[in-house]
Coordinates of C-alpha atoms in Angstrom, one line a residue:
M1 CA 191.8 65.0 167.7
N2 CA 190.8 67.8 165.3
T3 CA 191.0 65.8 162.1
T4 CA 189.2 62.9 163.8
S5 CA 186.4 64.3 165.9
D6 CA 183.6 63.3 163.9
S7 CA 184.6 59.8 163.6
L8 CA 185.2 59.8 167.9
N9 CA 181.6 61.1 167.6
N10 CA 179.9 58.8 165.7
S11 CA 181.8 55.9 167.5
F12 CA 181.2 56.6 170.7
N13 CA 178.1 54.6 171.4
S14 CA 179.6 52.1 169.4
G15 CA 181.8 49.8 171.8
V16 CA 183.7 53.0 173.3
T17 CA 184.2 51.9 177.2
R18 CA 185.4 55.2 178.6
K19 CA 185.6 58.7 177.6
V20 CA 188.5 61.0 179.4
A21 CA 189.5 64.7 178.4
V22 CA 193.4 63.2 178.5
A23 CA 195.0 60.1 177.7
V24 CA 199.1 59.5 178.7
I25 CA 200.4 56.6 177.1
G26 CA 203.8 55.6 178.6
A27 CA 204.8 56.1 182.2
G28 CA 208.6 57.1 182.2
T29 CA 210.1 60.2 183.4
A30 CA 208.1 62.0 180.6
G31 CA 204.8 60.5 181.0
Q32 CA 204.6 60.4 184.7
N33 CA 205.6 64.5 184.5
A34 CA 202.8 64.6 182.2
F35 CA 200.5 62.7 184.3
R36 CA 201.4 64.6 187.7
Q37 CA 200.8 67.9 185.9
A38 CA 197.6 67.2 184.1
L39 CA 196.3 65.8 187.1
K40 CA 196.4 69.0 189.2
T41 CA 193.6 70.3 186.9
T42 CA 191.6 67.4 185.5
K43 CA 190.7 63.9 187.0
D44 CA 189.3 62.8 184.0
I45 CA 192.6 61.5 182.7
V46 CA 194.4 57.8 182.4
I47 CA 197.6 56.8 182.3
I48 CA 198.5 53.9 180.2
N49 CA 201.9 51.8 180.4
D50 CA 202.9 48.3 179.0
G51 CA 206.1 47.0 181.5
Y52 CA 207.6 48.4 184.6
W53 CA 206.3 51.6 186.3
T54 CA 209.6 53.0 187.0
T55 CA 212.0 54.9 184.7
T56 CA 214.4 54.2 181.9
C57 CA 216.6 56.4 184.1
V58 CA 216.3 54.6 187.2
T59 CA 215.9 51.0 186.1
V60 CA 218.0 50.5 183.1
G61 CA 220.1 53.7 182.9
C62 CA 220.9 56.8 184.9
M63 CA 221.3 55.2 188.0
P64 CA 222.4 51.6 187.8
S65 CA 225.0 53.1 185.2
K66 CA 226.5 55.5 188.0
L67 CA 226.4 53.0 190.7
L68 CA 228.4 50.6 188.7
I69 CA 231.0 54.1 187.4
A70 CA 230.9 54.7 191.2
A71 CA 232.8 51.0 192.2
A72 CA 234.8 51.3 189.3
E73 CA 236.3 54.8 190.5
R74 CA 236.6 53.4 194.2
A75 CA 238.5 50.6 192.1
H76 CA 240.4 52.5 190.1
A77 CA 241.5 54.7 193.2
A78 CA 242.6 51.9 195.4
K79 CA 244.9 50.4 193.0
Y80 CA 246.6 53.4 191.6
S81 CA 247.5 55.0 194.8
E82 CA 251.1 54.6 194.5
E83 CA 252.0 58.2 193.3
F84 CA 250.8 59.6 196.9
G85 CA 252.9 57.0 198.7
I86 CA 250.0 54.9 199.6
H87 CA 250.2 50.9 198.6
S88 CA 247.2 48.4 198.7
K89 CA 246.1 45.4 197.5
V90 CA 243.1 45.5 195.8
T91 CA 240.5 42.4 195.1
I92 CA 237.4 43.1 193.4
K93 CA 234.8 40.6 194.0
G94 CA 232.2 40.9 191.2
N95 CA 229.4 39.3 192.4
Q96 CA 229.3 41.9 195.1
V97 CA 229.7 44.7 193.0
M98 CA 226.4 43.7 190.7
A99 CA 224.8 42.7 193.7
R100 CA 225.2 46.5 195.1
V101 CA 223.8 47.5 191.7
Q102 CA 220.9 45.8 191.9
A103 CA 220.3 46.3 195.8
E104 CA 220.6 50.5 195.3
R105 CA 218.6 50.3 192.1
S106 CA 216.2 48.7 193.8
H107 CA 216.2 51.2 196.9
F108 CA 215.6 53.9 194.1
E109 CA 213.0 52.4 191.9
S110 CA 210.8 51.7 195.3
Y111 CA 210.4 55.9 195.6
I112 CA 208.9 56.0 191.8
E113 CA 207.1 52.8 193.0
K114 CA 205.5 54.7 196.2
Q115 CA 204.5 57.7 193.9
V116 CA 202.8 55.5 191.2
E117 CA 200.9 53.7 194.0
S118 CA 199.8 56.6 195.4
W119 CA 197.7 57.2 192.5
P120 CA 193.9 56.6 191.9
A121 CA 194.0 53.1 190.8
D122 CA 191.0 53.9 188.3
K123 CA 193.5 56.3 186.6
K124 CA 196.1 53.3 185.8
I125 CA 196.3 50.9 183.2
S126 CA 198.7 48.5 182.5
G127 CA 198.7 46.9 179.2
R128 CA 199.9 47.7 175.7
A129 CA 198.1 50.7 173.8
H130 CA 197.2 50.8 170.2
I131 CA 195.4 53.7 168.5
N132 CA 192.8 52.3 165.7
E133 CA 191.8 53.6 162.6
E134 CA 189.2 55.7 164.6
G135 CA 191.9 57.4 166.6
L136 CA 190.6 55.1 169.7
I137 CA 193.0 53.6 172.2
E138 CA 192.4 50.2 172.4
V139 CA 193.9 48.5 175.6
N140 CA 193.5 44.9 177.2
D141 CA 189.3 45.0 176.9
E142 CA 188.9 48.8 176.8
L143 CA 188.4 51.1 173.9
I144 CA 189.1 54.9 175.2
K145 CA 188.4 57.7 173.5
A146 CA 190.6 60.7 174.6
D147 CA 189.8 64.3 173.8
R148 CA 193.9 64.8 174.0
I149 CA 196.8 62.4 174.1
I150 CA 200.3 62.4 175.5
V151 CA 202.6 60.0 173.5
A152 CA 205.8 59.2 175.9
T153 CA 206.5 55.7 175.3
G154 CA 210.0 56.1 175.3
S155 CA 212.6 54.0 173.6
T156 CA 214.4 50.6 173.4
P157 CA 217.9 49.3 172.6
F158 CA 219.0 48.9 168.9
I159 CA 220.1 45.9 167.7
P160 CA 221.4 45.3 164.5
D161 CA 219.4 43.3 162.1
G162 CA 220.2 39.4 163.0
W163 CA 222.4 39.8 165.8
S164 CA 219.9 38.8 168.7
E165 CA 220.2 35.5 167.0
K166 CA 223.7 35.1 166.2
L167 CA 224.8 36.1 169.5
G168 CA 221.8 34.7 171.4
D169 CA 222.8 34.7 175.5
T170 CA 226.1 36.4 174.8
L171 CA 224.5 40.0 173.8
L172 CA 223.9 42.4 176.2
T173 CA 222.3 45.5 176.3
S174 CA 221.9 48.7 178.7
D175 CA 218.2 46.6 179.5
S176 CA 219.9 43.7 180.3
V177 CA 223.6 44.2 181.2
F178 CA 222.7 45.5 185.1
E179 CA 220.9 41.8 185.5
L180 CA 224.4 40.3 185.3
S181 CA 224.9 38.3 188.9
D182 CA 229.1 38.7 188.2
L183 CA 231.3 40.5 186.3
P184 CA 232.5 38.9 183.4
D185 CA 236.1 38.0 182.0
S186 CA 236.1 39.8 178.8
M187 CA 233.7 42.0 177.1
A188 CA 233.2 43.8 173.8
V189 CA 231.3 47.1 173.9
V190 CA 230.3 48.0 170.2
G191 CA 229.5 52.1 170.4
A192 CA 231.3 55.0 172.0
G193 CA 228.8 57.1 172.8
A194 CA 227.4 58.0 176.2
V195 CA 226.2 54.6 177.3
G196 CA 229.0 52.8 175.3
L197 CA 231.9 54.7 176.7
E198 CA 230.4 55.2 180.2
L199 CA 230.1 51.1 180.5
A200 CA 233.2 50.3 178.6
H201 CA 235.3 52.6 181.1
A202 CA 233.7 51.3 184.1
F203 CA 233.9 47.5 183.3
A204 CA 237.3 48.1 182.7
R205 CA 238.3 49.8 185.4
L206 CA 236.3 46.6 187.4
G207 CA 239.0 44.8 186.1
V208 CA 237.3 43.3 183.0
A209 CA 239.3 43.4 179.4
V210 CA 237.2 45.5 177.3
T211 CA 237.4 46.1 173.6
L212 CA 235.8 49.0 172.5
F213 CA 234.4 49.3 168.7
N214 CA 233.4 52.3 167.0
R215 CA 232.7 53.3 163.5
K216 CA 234.0 56.6 163.7
E217 CA 236.7 57.9 165.2
R218 CA 235.0 59.5 167.9
V219 CA 234.2 59.3 171.4
G220 CA 231.5 60.5 173.6
G221 CA 229.7 62.1 170.9
L222 CA 232.5 64.8 170.5
I223 CA 233.0 66.9 167.8
D224 CA 235.6 69.0 168.5
E225 CA 238.5 67.0 166.8
D226 CA 241.1 68.3 169.6
V227 CA 238.6 67.6 172.2
N228 CA 237.9 64.3 170.9
A229 CA 241.4 63.5 170.3
K230 CA 242.0 64.4 174.2
A231 CA 239.6 62.5 175.2
I232 CA 240.8 59.2 173.7
S233 CA 243.8 59.9 175.1
C234 CA 242.8 60.1 178.7
L235 CA 240.2 57.0 178.2
S236 CA 242.7 54.9 176.4
E237 CA 244.3 53.4 178.9
G238 CA 243.0 50.0 180.2
M239 CA 240.9 49.0 177.1
N240 CA 241.3 48.8 173.8
F241 CA 240.0 51.2 171.3
Y242 CA 239.1 49.9 167.7
L243 CA 237.8 53.4 166.6
G244 CA 237.1 53.8 162.8
S245 CA 236.4 50.3 162.6
E246 CA 233.8 48.0 160.8
I247 CA 232.0 45.3 161.8
N248 CA 231.9 42.5 159.1
E249 CA 230.1 39.3 161.4
V250 CA 229.3 38.3 164.6
S251 CA 229.0 34.6 165.7
T252 CA 229.2 32.2 168.5
K253 CA 231.4 29.3 169.1
V254 CA 232.9 26.9 171.4
D255 CA 236.3 27.6 172.5
D256 CA 239.0 24.8 173.1
S257 CA 238.0 24.3 177.0
G258 CA 234.1 24.0 175.9
R259 CA 232.9 27.3 176.7
R260 CA 230.5 29.0 174.3
V261 CA 232.0 32.4 173.3
A262 CA 230.8 35.5 171.4
T263 CA 233.3 36.4 168.2
I264 CA 233.2 39.6 166.0
E265 CA 235.2 39.4 162.8
Y266 CA 235.6 43.5 162.1
T267 CA 238.1 45.6 159.5
D268 CA 240.1 48.5 161.6
K269 CA 240.5 52.0 160.4
D270 CA 243.6 50.8 158.3
N271 CA 242.0 48.4 156.3
K272 CA 243.0 45.2 158.7
D273 CA 241.1 42.8 159.2
G274 CA 240.9 41.5 162.7
S275 CA 239.0 38.8 164.7
W276 CA 237.8 39.0 168.7
Q277 CA 236.4 36.6 171.1
G278 CA 235.1 36.9 174.6
D279 CA 232.2 36.1 177.0
Y280 CA 229.7 38.9 175.9
V281 CA 229.1 41.6 173.1
L282 CA 227.3 44.9 174.7
V283 CA 225.8 46.4 171.8
A284 CA 225.2 50.1 172.8
T285 CA 224.4 51.5 169.0
G286 CA 221.6 54.1 170.5
R287 CA 218.0 53.7 171.1
R288 CA 214.9 54.1 168.9
N289 CA 211.7 55.2 169.8
T290 CA 208.7 52.7 168.6
I291 CA 205.7 55.1 167.8
D292 CA 205.2 53.4 164.5
R293 CA 203.9 50.5 166.1
L294 CA 201.7 52.5 168.6
G295 CA 199.1 53.6 165.2
V296 CA 200.4 57.1 165.9
E297 CA 199.6 57.6 162.0
N298 CA 195.9 57.2 162.6
L299 CA 195.8 60.6 164.5
S300 CA 197.2 62.2 161.3
V301 CA 200.8 62.2 162.9
E302 CA 203.6 62.0 160.3
L303 CA 206.7 59.8 160.6
D304 CA 209.7 60.5 158.5
D305 CA 211.9 57.8 157.4
K306 CA 213.6 57.9 160.9
N307 CA 210.5 57.6 162.9
R308 CA 211.0 60.7 164.0
P309 CA 207.3 62.3 164.4
K310 CA 207.2 65.4 161.9
N311 CA 206.3 69.5 163.0
V312 CA 206.8 68.7 166.9
D313 CA 207.1 71.5 169.0
K314 CA 210.3 71.4 170.7
K315 CA 209.4 73.2 173.9
T316 CA 205.6 71.3 174.5
G317 CA 206.1 68.4 172.3
Q318 CA 202.5 69.3 170.7
V319 CA 202.3 68.1 166.8
G320 CA 201.1 70.9 164.9
D321 CA 197.4 72.0 165.8
L322 CA 196.7 68.4 166.3
E323 CA 195.8 67.8 170.4
V324 CA 198.4 65.2 170.6
Y325 CA 201.7 65.6 172.3
I326 CA 204.8 63.2 171.7
V327 CA 207.3 64.0 174.6
G328 CA 210.8 62.4 175.9
D329 CA 212.5 59.6 174.0
A330 CA 209.5 59.0 171.6
N331 CA 209.9 62.4 170.0
V332 CA 213.7 62.0 169.1
H333 CA 214.5 65.1 169.9
L334 CA 217.0 65.0 172.7
P335 CA 217.5 61.5 174.8
F336 CA 218.3 63.1 178.0
L337 CA 216.3 62.5 181.5
H338 CA 216.3 66.2 182.0
V339 CA 214.8 66.9 178.7
A340 CA 212.0 64.3 178.8
S341 CA 211.4 65.7 182.2
D342 CA 211.0 69.3 180.9
E343 CA 208.9 67.9 178.3
G344 CA 206.4 66.2 179.9
F345 CA 205.8 68.7 182.5
S346 CA 204.9 71.3 179.5
A347 CA 202.8 68.5 177.8
G348 CA 201.1 68.2 181.4
S349 CA 200.5 71.7 181.4
M350 CA 199.6 72.4 177.7
V351 CA 196.8 70.1 178.4
C352 CA 195.2 71.1 181.5
G353 CA 193.9 74.2 180.4
N354 CA 194.5 76.1 183.6
D355 CA 196.4 79.2 182.9
N356 CA 197.2 79.6 186.8
D357 CA 198.9 76.3 187.0
A358 CA 200.2 75.4 183.9
Y359 CA 203.9 76.4 182.9
I360 CA 205.7 76.0 179.9
R361 CA 209.2 75.2 180.2
P362 CA 211.1 76.9 177.6
P363 CA 213.7 74.8 175.5
A364 CA 216.8 73.4 177.5
T365 CA 220.4 75.0 176.7
P366 CA 221.4 72.0 175.2
L367 CA 223.6 70.0 177.9
S368 CA 225.3 66.4 177.6
I369 CA 227.7 64.9 180.4
L370 CA 229.5 61.5 180.6
F371 CA 230.7 60.4 183.6
T372 CA 234.1 59.1 182.9
D373 CA 237.0 59.7 184.4
P374 CA 237.8 62.4 183.1
Q375 CA 234.5 63.4 182.5
I376 CA 233.1 64.7 179.1
M377 CA 230.9 67.2 178.5
T378 CA 229.4 69.8 176.0
V379 CA 227.0 72.6 176.3
G380 CA 225.6 75.1 173.7
K381 CA 226.3 75.2 170.2
S382 CA 228.6 72.7 169.1
K383 CA 231.8 73.4 167.2
T384 CA 230.1 72.6 163.7
E385 CA 226.7 74.6 164.2
I386 CA 229.0 77.6 165.2
E387 CA 231.1 77.0 162.1
E388 CA 228.4 76.7 159.5
N389 CA 227.0 79.8 160.7
P390 CA 228.7 82.5 159.0
E391 CA 227.0 85.3 161.2
L392 CA 228.9 84.4 164.0
E393 CA 232.2 85.9 164.5
Y394 CA 233.8 83.3 167.1
V395 CA 237.0 82.7 169.0
I396 CA 238.0 79.8 171.3
G397 CA 239.5 79.9 174.8
E398 CA 241.5 77.0 175.5
V399 CA 243.0 75.3 178.8
S400 CA 244.8 72.3 179.2
F401 CA 244.0 70.4 182.7
D402 CA 247.7 68.7 181.8
N403 CA 249.2 71.2 184.7
Q404 CA 246.4 73.0 186.0
G405 CA 247.1 73.6 189.9
R406 CA 244.5 71.8 191.6
S407 CA 244.1 69.0 188.9
R408 CA 247.8 67.9 189.3
I409 CA 247.7 68.2 192.9
M410 CA 244.8 65.7 193.0
G411 CA 246.6 63.6 190.5
V412 CA 243.6 63.8 188.1
N413 CA 245.2 66.3 185.4
C414 CA 244.4 65.5 181.7
G415 CA 241.8 67.1 180.0
L416 CA 241.2 69.9 177.7
L417 CA 238.4 72.9 177.4
H418 CA 237.4 75.0 174.6
V419 CA 234.7 77.6 175.3
Y420 CA 233.5 78.9 171.9
G421 CA 232.6 82.9 172.3
C422 CA 230.9 85.2 170.3
K423 CA 232.8 88.6 169.4
K424 CA 229.3 90.8 168.5
T425 CA 227.6 89.8 172.0
D426 CA 230.6 89.1 174.3
R427 CA 228.6 85.7 175.3
V428 CA 229.3 82.3 175.6
L429 CA 228.2 79.9 172.1
G430 CA 228.8 76.5 173.6
A431 CA 232.2 74.7 175.2
S432 CA 233.1 71.1 174.5
M433 CA 235.2 69.6 177.2
V434 CA 237.1 66.4 178.8
G435 CA 238.8 66.5 182.3
P436 CA 237.9 66.6 186.2
D437 CA 235.0 68.1 187.4
A438 CA 233.4 68.7 183.6
E439 CA 229.8 68.4 185.3
Y440 CA 230.3 71.5 187.4
I441 CA 232.1 73.7 184.2
A442 CA 228.9 72.7 182.1
H443 CA 226.2 73.8 184.8
I444 CA 227.8 77.0 185.1
L445 CA 228.2 77.6 181.2
A446 CA 224.5 76.2 180.7
T447 CA 223.6 78.9 183.2
A448 CA 225.6 81.5 181.5
I449 CA 224.0 80.9 178.0
T450 CA 220.4 80.6 179.4
N451 CA 220.4 83.6 181.3
D452 CA 222.5 85.6 178.9
I453 CA 225.1 86.4 181.1
T454 CA 228.2 88.1 179.0
V455 CA 231.7 86.6 179.2
K456 CA 232.9 90.1 181.3
Q457 CA 229.9 89.1 184.0
L458 CA 231.1 85.3 184.5
L459 CA 235.0 86.9 184.6
D460 CA 233.8 89.3 187.2
A461 CA 232.5 86.7 189.6
P462 CA 235.2 84.7 192.0
F463 CA 237.1 82.0 191.4
Y464 CA 238.3 80.4 194.6
H465 CA 241.8 79.6 194.9
P466 CA 242.9 76.5 194.8
T467 CA 240.0 74.8 192.6
I468 CA 239.6 73.2 189.1
L469 CA 237.2 75.7 188.0
E470 CA 240.1 78.0 187.5
G471 CA 240.8 76.4 184.4
L472 CA 237.2 77.4 183.4
R473 CA 238.5 81.1 184.0
T474 CA 241.6 81.2 182.1
A475 CA 240.1 79.6 179.3
L476 CA 237.1 82.6 179.8
R477 CA 240.5 85.1 179.7
E478 CA 241.2 83.9 176.4
V479 CA 237.9 84.4 175.4
Q480 CA 238.2 88.1 176.1
H481 CA 241.5 88.5 175.1
K482 CA 240.9 87.2 171.6
M483 CA 237.6 89.3 171.4
A484 CA 239.4 92.4 171.5
I485 CA 241.9 91.0 168.6
P486 CA 240.1 92.3 164.9
Y487 CA 238.6 89.3 163.8
Q488 CA 240.0 86.4 162.1
S489 CA 239.5 83.1 161.0
F490 CA 239.5 80.5 163.2
D491 CA 242.3 78.4 161.4
T492 CA 244.5 81.3 161.8
Q493 CA 243.7 82.2 165.0
E494 CA 244.7 78.7 166.1
S495 CA 248.2 79.3 163.9
N496 CA 248.8 81.9 165.9
S497 CA 247.9 81.4 169.1

C-alpha cells in the first residue's frame, strides 16, 4: 500500500508468513472474476474466502429466486387459462416445488465449485480475513503481506435491530428462504424492492397468502410515478399491499391452535393501525456490506456514515491512488451481478500490470430488471435525474400494453412504457417500464444508450409484426414526434398529449 509500505517492510521479517503481489478477499462474483483475471499474468496471488465458495447469485440470489419464479409462472398459467378455453384443476405440492429449487440450485453451484477446485490449492485460503494496524492480512494462523488488495467481501441481508430476537425462527431473509422444505400457508414480506417484490409475487402465485409491506408507496424501485402506479395495478392481484405503511412492532405468539406465529403491528398510509399474523416474516429491506469489520481503515480507506468507501473509481474499484480495490456489493455502487462481474474483471486487470491482457471495462449503462409478471425494468437515467438537469430538454414517449396487439393475443396485456428522449441530441436518455418482455426492451435500449445510437437509427431498424417489441416502436415514434415540437415543459406536454 502506498501509505503503509514502510510499516509493511519493517514488519515483513517479524511474523509475516507469506508475501504476495495480489490478495483477493472474498470469492463471490466480483472476487472470482478478479482472481481469474489477475491469475492470467501473475501466479503470486491468493484468494481468501469466509463461507461458501460459490456466489450470492447462485446460492441465495438470482438463480434460486428465478427457479421459484419459474414454478410460479407454471402454476399461474395452469390456473388461469380459462379465457383460452382451457380448464384444469391445479394442485401445487410445496415440498416438490422447494425440492426442485434446491436441486437445480445445487446443479448451478456445481459448475462454480468445479472451477474453484481447479485453482491451485496453495492460492486458496478458507477463513475470515482481518487487516491489522500494520496493513497485514490476518487469516487463520497466517500473516500475509500483499502489495495490492482487492476487497470483494459482498453483502449480507439487513435486518432491523431486534427483529432476529423478537421473531426467532419465523424470520426469513433471502439467505434463508430457499432452505424451506415446503411452502408456508402465509407470509409477510417487508420491502418492495427487487428482492421483496419478486419473492412476494412468486410465493403468492404458488398459493401462499402474501402481505407486502413497504414504507414508500413504490414498488420495484420505480421513480416514474405513472409507471409505478401501473406496476402496482398490474401486480396487486393475489397479494395484499400495504404500501406507505410503518411497522411499529414485531413479535411471535401462540395462536388458538397452539402454533407459534409471527405478528406485525403496523400503521397504514391512512394512519390507521392494524395487525398481521402468519407463518413467516420475510425481511427484504436491502443488503449491507460488511467492510467495516475487515479493518480497511488500516489501509487508509475512508468510509462514510453508510459504510460506503469514499473516492472509489466506479470503473475499476480503485480507492484513490491506493493499491486497494473495492468491488462488487462491497463498494455499495450498484448491487447487480453484471456490475459485480465487470468491476471484478476490471480490478483484476488493473493489478495484473500487463497492458496486452488487461482490459478495463467502462462503467455499465444503469440497467435493472425485475422478473415479476409483468416484468419491471429501468435503464439509463431516471426521470428524476433528467428533471434535475436543466440542460436536458427532454420528451417522453409513452405506450400502454393494455391493448397492444401481441400482448393482448398472449393475454399478458397490462403495462406501460416511458422512453425519455433528448431533443438536443436525438438520443435515448433512459426508460421505465412495467409490462411483458420488459427484459428484451431494456436490453435494446441499454445497447442504444451504450453505443450512442440515435432515436432515428433505432426506428430505422425493422420491428417484426406481430411482436410485443412493436410497443417500443410506438414509444420511440412518439419521442420522435415530440422532438419536432418546440420545447415545452414536461407538465405542459403531458396535459396536451
